Amino acid sequence: MDGGNLLQLKRPPTNWLLDPRLRTGGQAGAELYLRNALDRGHLVRRTNVQWGDEDAAQQAGEDVHHYTNATPQIKEFNQRTWLQLEDGLLRFLEDAGLKASIFSGPVVRDDDPVYRRVKIPLSYWKILVVDIDGEARAVGYVLNQSIEVDGDEVAGSADGFDIINSQVSIRQIEVLTGLDFGAVKNLDYLDFSAIGD
């Protein structure tokens, strides 16, 4: 994300698509989100990728609407908790005109609840890596939602966003996810305690 060169482009009509590069049976599509309390939670946010050349920014904004970039989030979590984190990071990077690499995804556990044959993650993580005055720094977050499944009904809730209590080390995210972030885990910690204001 290039916080100093973001473009304010008109939002195109939302048209979610299956990713043509993958087999259809391996993707959760529109049927997962029909008539329930689940949102298509973007892992990569549209406004974060709309920078640089206008045509490339427009295409990037459209590309985030593939189901491989969506994860099932309860509406309260997606539209409040996750959004507050994303908005805070966006404001910070825009105000400072900084470039950053942002990674995010679900924490997949064996005991995640199953809804319409799809496991619904209860936790999501996000990592921000940014260069400030020639020094790379990183900060990680884990946010949680609760899900209750009863037949074809799904309900849930989410805690409010807390900038301090949501922060975790990159090593903790590695343990939760089984991913290896290499040298990122050794970067100096970025204190973001003000972005939740």
PDB file of C-alpha atoms in Angstrom, residues 76-189:
ATOM      1  CA  GLU A  76     -20.868  -6.893  13.414  1.00  0.00           C
ATOM      2  CA  PHE A  77     -17.269  -8.053  13.171  1.00  0.00           C
ATOM      3  CA  ASN A  78     -16.775  -7.031   9.533  1.00  0.00           C
ATOM      4  CA  GLN A  79     -18.561  -3.673   9.681  1.00  0.00           C
ATOM      5  CA  ARG A  80     -17.263  -2.574  13.065  1.00  0.00           C
ATOM      6  CA  THR A  81     -14.315  -4.440  14.629  1.00  0.00           C
ATOM      7  CA  TRP A  82     -12.317  -5.341  11.493  1.00  0.00           C
ATOM      8  CA  LEU A  83     -13.257  -2.020   9.869  1.00  0.00           C
ATOM      9  CA  GLN A  84     -11.949  -0.014  12.828  1.00  0.00           C
ATOM     10  CA  LEU A  85      -8.561  -1.706  12.537  1.00  0.00           C
ATOM     11  CA  GLU A  86      -8.427  -1.183   8.770  1.00  0.00           C
ATOM     12  CA  ASP A  87      -9.507   2.461   9.059  1.00  0.00           C
ATOM     13  CA  GLY A  88      -6.877   3.137  11.706  1.00  0.00           C
ATOM     14  CA  LEU A  89      -4.082   1.660   9.606  1.00  0.00           C
ATOM     15  CA  LEU A  90      -5.298   3.535   6.526  1.00  0.00           C
ATOM     16  CA  ARG A  91      -5.378   6.891   8.363  1.00  0.00           C
ATOM     17  CA  PHE A  92      -1.897   6.345   9.770  1.00  0.00           C
ATOM     18  CA  LEU A  93      -0.363   5.485   6.396  1.00  0.00           C
ATOM     19  CA  GLU A  94      -2.223   8.216   4.517  1.00  0.00           C
ATOM     20  CA  ASP A  95      -1.432  10.933   7.052  1.00  0.00           C
ATOM     21  CA  ALA A  96       2.266  10.003   7.092  1.00  0.00           C
ATOM     22  CA  GLY A  97       2.445   9.281   3.344  1.00  0.00           C
ATOM     23  CA  LEU A  98       4.085   5.918   4.055  1.00  0.00           C
ATOM     24  CA  LYS A  99       4.371   2.756   1.992  1.00  0.00           C
ATOM     25  CA  ALA A 100       3.607  -0.520   3.747  1.00  0.00           C
ATOM     26  CA  SER A 101       3.195  -4.220   3.223  1.00  0.00           C
ATOM     27  CA  ILE A 102       0.030  -5.535   4.838  1.00  0.00           C
ATOM     28  CA  PHE A 103      -0.637  -9.242   5.343  1.00  0.00           C
ATOM     29  CA  SER A 104      -3.890 -10.682   6.677  1.00  0.00           C
ATOM     30  CA  GLY A 105      -5.827 -13.898   6.917  1.00  0.00           C
ATOM     31  CA  PRO A 106      -7.919 -16.201   9.068  1.00  0.00           C
ATOM     32  CA  VAL A 107      -6.703 -18.378  11.910  1.00  0.00           C
ATOM     33  CA  VAL A 108      -7.862 -21.850  10.856  1.00  0.00           C
ATOM     34  CA  ARG A 109      -8.523 -24.311  13.680  1.00  0.00           C
ATOM     35  CA  ASP A 110      -9.750 -27.903  13.687  1.00  0.00           C
ATOM     36  CA  ASP A 111     -12.705 -27.004  15.914  1.00  0.00           C
ATOM     37  CA  ASP A 112     -13.965 -23.983  13.913  1.00  0.00           C
ATOM     38  CA  PRO A 113     -17.758 -24.125  13.508  1.00  0.00           C
ATOM     39  CA  VAL A 114     -19.043 -25.507  10.208  1.00  0.00           C
ATOM     40  CA  TYR A 115     -21.802 -23.709   8.309  1.00  0.00           C
ATOM     41  CA  ARG A 116     -23.056 -24.857   4.901  1.00  0.00           C
ATOM     42  CA  ARG A 117     -20.086 -27.262   4.746  1.00  0.00           C
ATOM     43  CA  VAL A 118     -17.567 -24.422   5.237  1.00  0.00           C
ATOM     44  CA  LYS A 119     -15.469 -23.866   8.361  1.00  0.00           C
ATOM     45  CA  ILE A 120     -15.994 -20.364   9.758  1.00  0.00           C
ATOM     46  CA  PRO A 121     -12.843 -18.901  11.349  1.00  0.00           C
ATOM     47  CA  LEU A 122     -13.249 -17.346  14.782  1.00  0.00           C
ATOM     48  CA  SER A 123     -10.050 -15.287  14.609  1.00  0.00           C
ATOM     49  CA  TYR A 124      -8.350 -13.108  12.023  1.00  0.00           C
ATOM     50  CA  TRP A 125      -4.853 -11.665  11.946  1.00  0.00           C
ATOM     51  CA  LYS A 126      -3.251  -8.688  10.273  1.00  0.00           C
ATOM     52  CA  ILE A 127       0.414  -7.659  10.060  1.00  0.00           C
ATOM     53  CA  LEU A 128       1.685  -4.238   9.011  1.00  0.00           C
ATOM     54  CA  VAL A 129       5.314  -3.791   7.944  1.00  0.00           C
ATOM     55  CA  VAL A 130       6.419  -0.207   7.337  1.00  0.00           C
ATOM     56  CA  ASP A 131       9.668   1.689   6.781  1.00  0.00           C
ATOM     57  CA  ILE A 132      10.004   4.740   9.007  1.00  0.00           C
ATOM     58  CA  ASP A 133      13.111   6.853   8.465  1.00  0.00           C
ATOM     59  CA  GLY A 134      15.007   3.924   6.967  1.00  0.00           C
ATOM     60  CA  GLU A 135      14.072   1.483   9.705  1.00  0.00           C
ATOM     61  CA  ALA A 136      11.607  -1.346   9.066  1.00  0.00           C
ATOM     62  CA  ARG A 137       9.085  -1.925  11.835  1.00  0.00           C
ATOM     63  CA  ALA A 138       6.137  -4.270  12.224  1.00  0.00           C
ATOM     64  CA  VAL A 139       3.014  -4.703  14.290  1.00  0.00           C
ATOM     65  CA  GLY A 140       0.526  -7.566  14.425  1.00  0.00           C
ATOM     66  CA  TYR A 141      -3.107  -7.887  15.460  1.00  0.00           C
ATOM     67  CA  VAL A 142      -5.512 -10.712  16.190  1.00  0.00           C
ATOM     68  CA  LEU A 143      -9.250  -9.997  16.338  1.00  0.00           C
ATOM     69  CA  ASN A 144     -12.000 -12.447  17.304  1.00  0.00           C
ATOM     70  CA  GLN A 145     -15.622 -13.142  16.488  1.00  0.00           C
ATOM     71  CA  SER A 146     -18.042 -15.646  17.946  1.00  0.00           C
ATOM     72  CA  ILE A 147     -20.275 -17.828  15.791  1.00  0.00           C
ATOM     73  CA  GLU A 148     -23.266 -19.991  16.674  1.00  0.00           C
ATOM     74  CA  VAL A 149     -24.632 -22.376  14.027  1.00  0.00           C
ATOM     75  CA  ASP A 150     -28.099 -23.928  14.296  1.00  0.00           C
ATOM     76  CA  GLY A 151     -28.995 -25.809  11.127  1.00  0.00           C
ATOM     77  CA  ASP A 152     -29.134 -23.189   8.376  1.00  0.00           C
ATOM     78  CA  GLU A 153     -29.139 -20.333  10.883  1.00  0.00           C
ATOM     79  CA  VAL A 154     -25.935 -18.551  11.845  1.00  0.00           C
ATOM     80  CA  ALA A 155     -25.509 -15.828  14.442  1.00  0.00           C
ATOM     81  CA  GLY A 156     -22.610 -14.300  16.244  1.00  0.00           C
ATOM     82  CA  SER A 157     -20.994 -11.283  17.793  1.00  0.00           C
ATOM     83  CA  ALA A 158     -17.681  -9.503  18.071  1.00  0.00           C
ATOM     84  CA  ASP A 159     -15.813  -7.627  20.740  1.00  0.00           C
ATOM     85  CA  GLY A 160     -15.202  -3.947  20.181  1.00  0.00           C
ATOM     86  CA  PHE A 161     -11.847  -2.975  18.722  1.00  0.00           C
ATOM     87  CA  ASP A 162      -9.160  -2.298  21.308  1.00  0.00           C
ATOM     88  CA  ILE A 163      -5.900  -1.083  19.790  1.00  0.00           C
ATOM     89  CA  ILE A 164      -3.772  -2.188  22.736  1.00  0.00           C
ATOM     90  CA  ASN A 165      -5.294  -5.557  23.644  1.00  0.00           C
ATOM     91  CA  SER A 166      -5.567  -6.610  19.986  1.00  0.00           C
ATOM     92  CA  GLN A 167      -1.825  -6.215  19.361  1.00  0.00           C
ATOM     93  CA  VAL A 168       0.250  -9.391  19.359  1.00  0.00           C
ATOM     94  CA  SER A 169       3.778 -10.281  18.320  1.00  0.00           C
ATOM     95  CA  ILE A 170       4.476 -11.630  14.859  1.00  0.00           C
ATOM     96  CA  ARG A 171       5.792 -14.782  16.568  1.00  0.00           C
ATOM     97  CA  GLN A 172       2.357 -15.274  18.199  1.00  0.00           C
ATOM     98  CA  ILE A 173       0.709 -15.043  14.777  1.00  0.00           C
ATOM     99  CA  GLU A 174       3.175 -17.649  13.485  1.00  0.00           C
ATOM    100  CA  VAL A 175       2.212 -20.001  16.302  1.00  0.00           C
ATOM    101  CA  LEU A 176      -1.525 -19.450  15.698  1.00  0.00           C
ATOM    102  CA  THR A 177      -1.345 -19.918  11.927  1.00  0.00           C
ATOM    103  CA  GLY A 178       1.609 -22.230  11.307  1.00  0.00           C
ATOM    104  CA  LEU A 179       2.989 -19.614   8.875  1.00  0.00           C
ATOM    105  CA  ASP A 180       6.592 -18.426   8.827  1.00  0.00           C
ATOM    106  CA  PHE A 181       7.103 -14.686   8.391  1.00  0.00           C
ATOM    107  CA  GLY A 182      10.880 -14.990   8.281  1.00  0.00           C
ATOM    108  CA  ALA A 183      12.797 -11.852   9.250  1.00  0.00           C
ATOM    109  CA  VAL A 184       9.562  -9.903   9.819  1.00  0.00           C
ATOM    110  CA  LYS A 185       9.259 -11.501  13.254  1.00  0.00           C
ATOM    111  CA  ASN A 186      12.558  -9.892  14.281  1.00  0.00           C
ATOM    112  CA  LEU A 187      11.665  -6.328  13.280  1.00  0.00           C
ATOM    113  CA  ASP A 188      11.358  -3.636  15.908  1.00  0.00           C
ATOM    114  CA  TYR A 189       7.850  -3.195  17.232  1.00  0.00           C
TER     115      TYR A 189
END
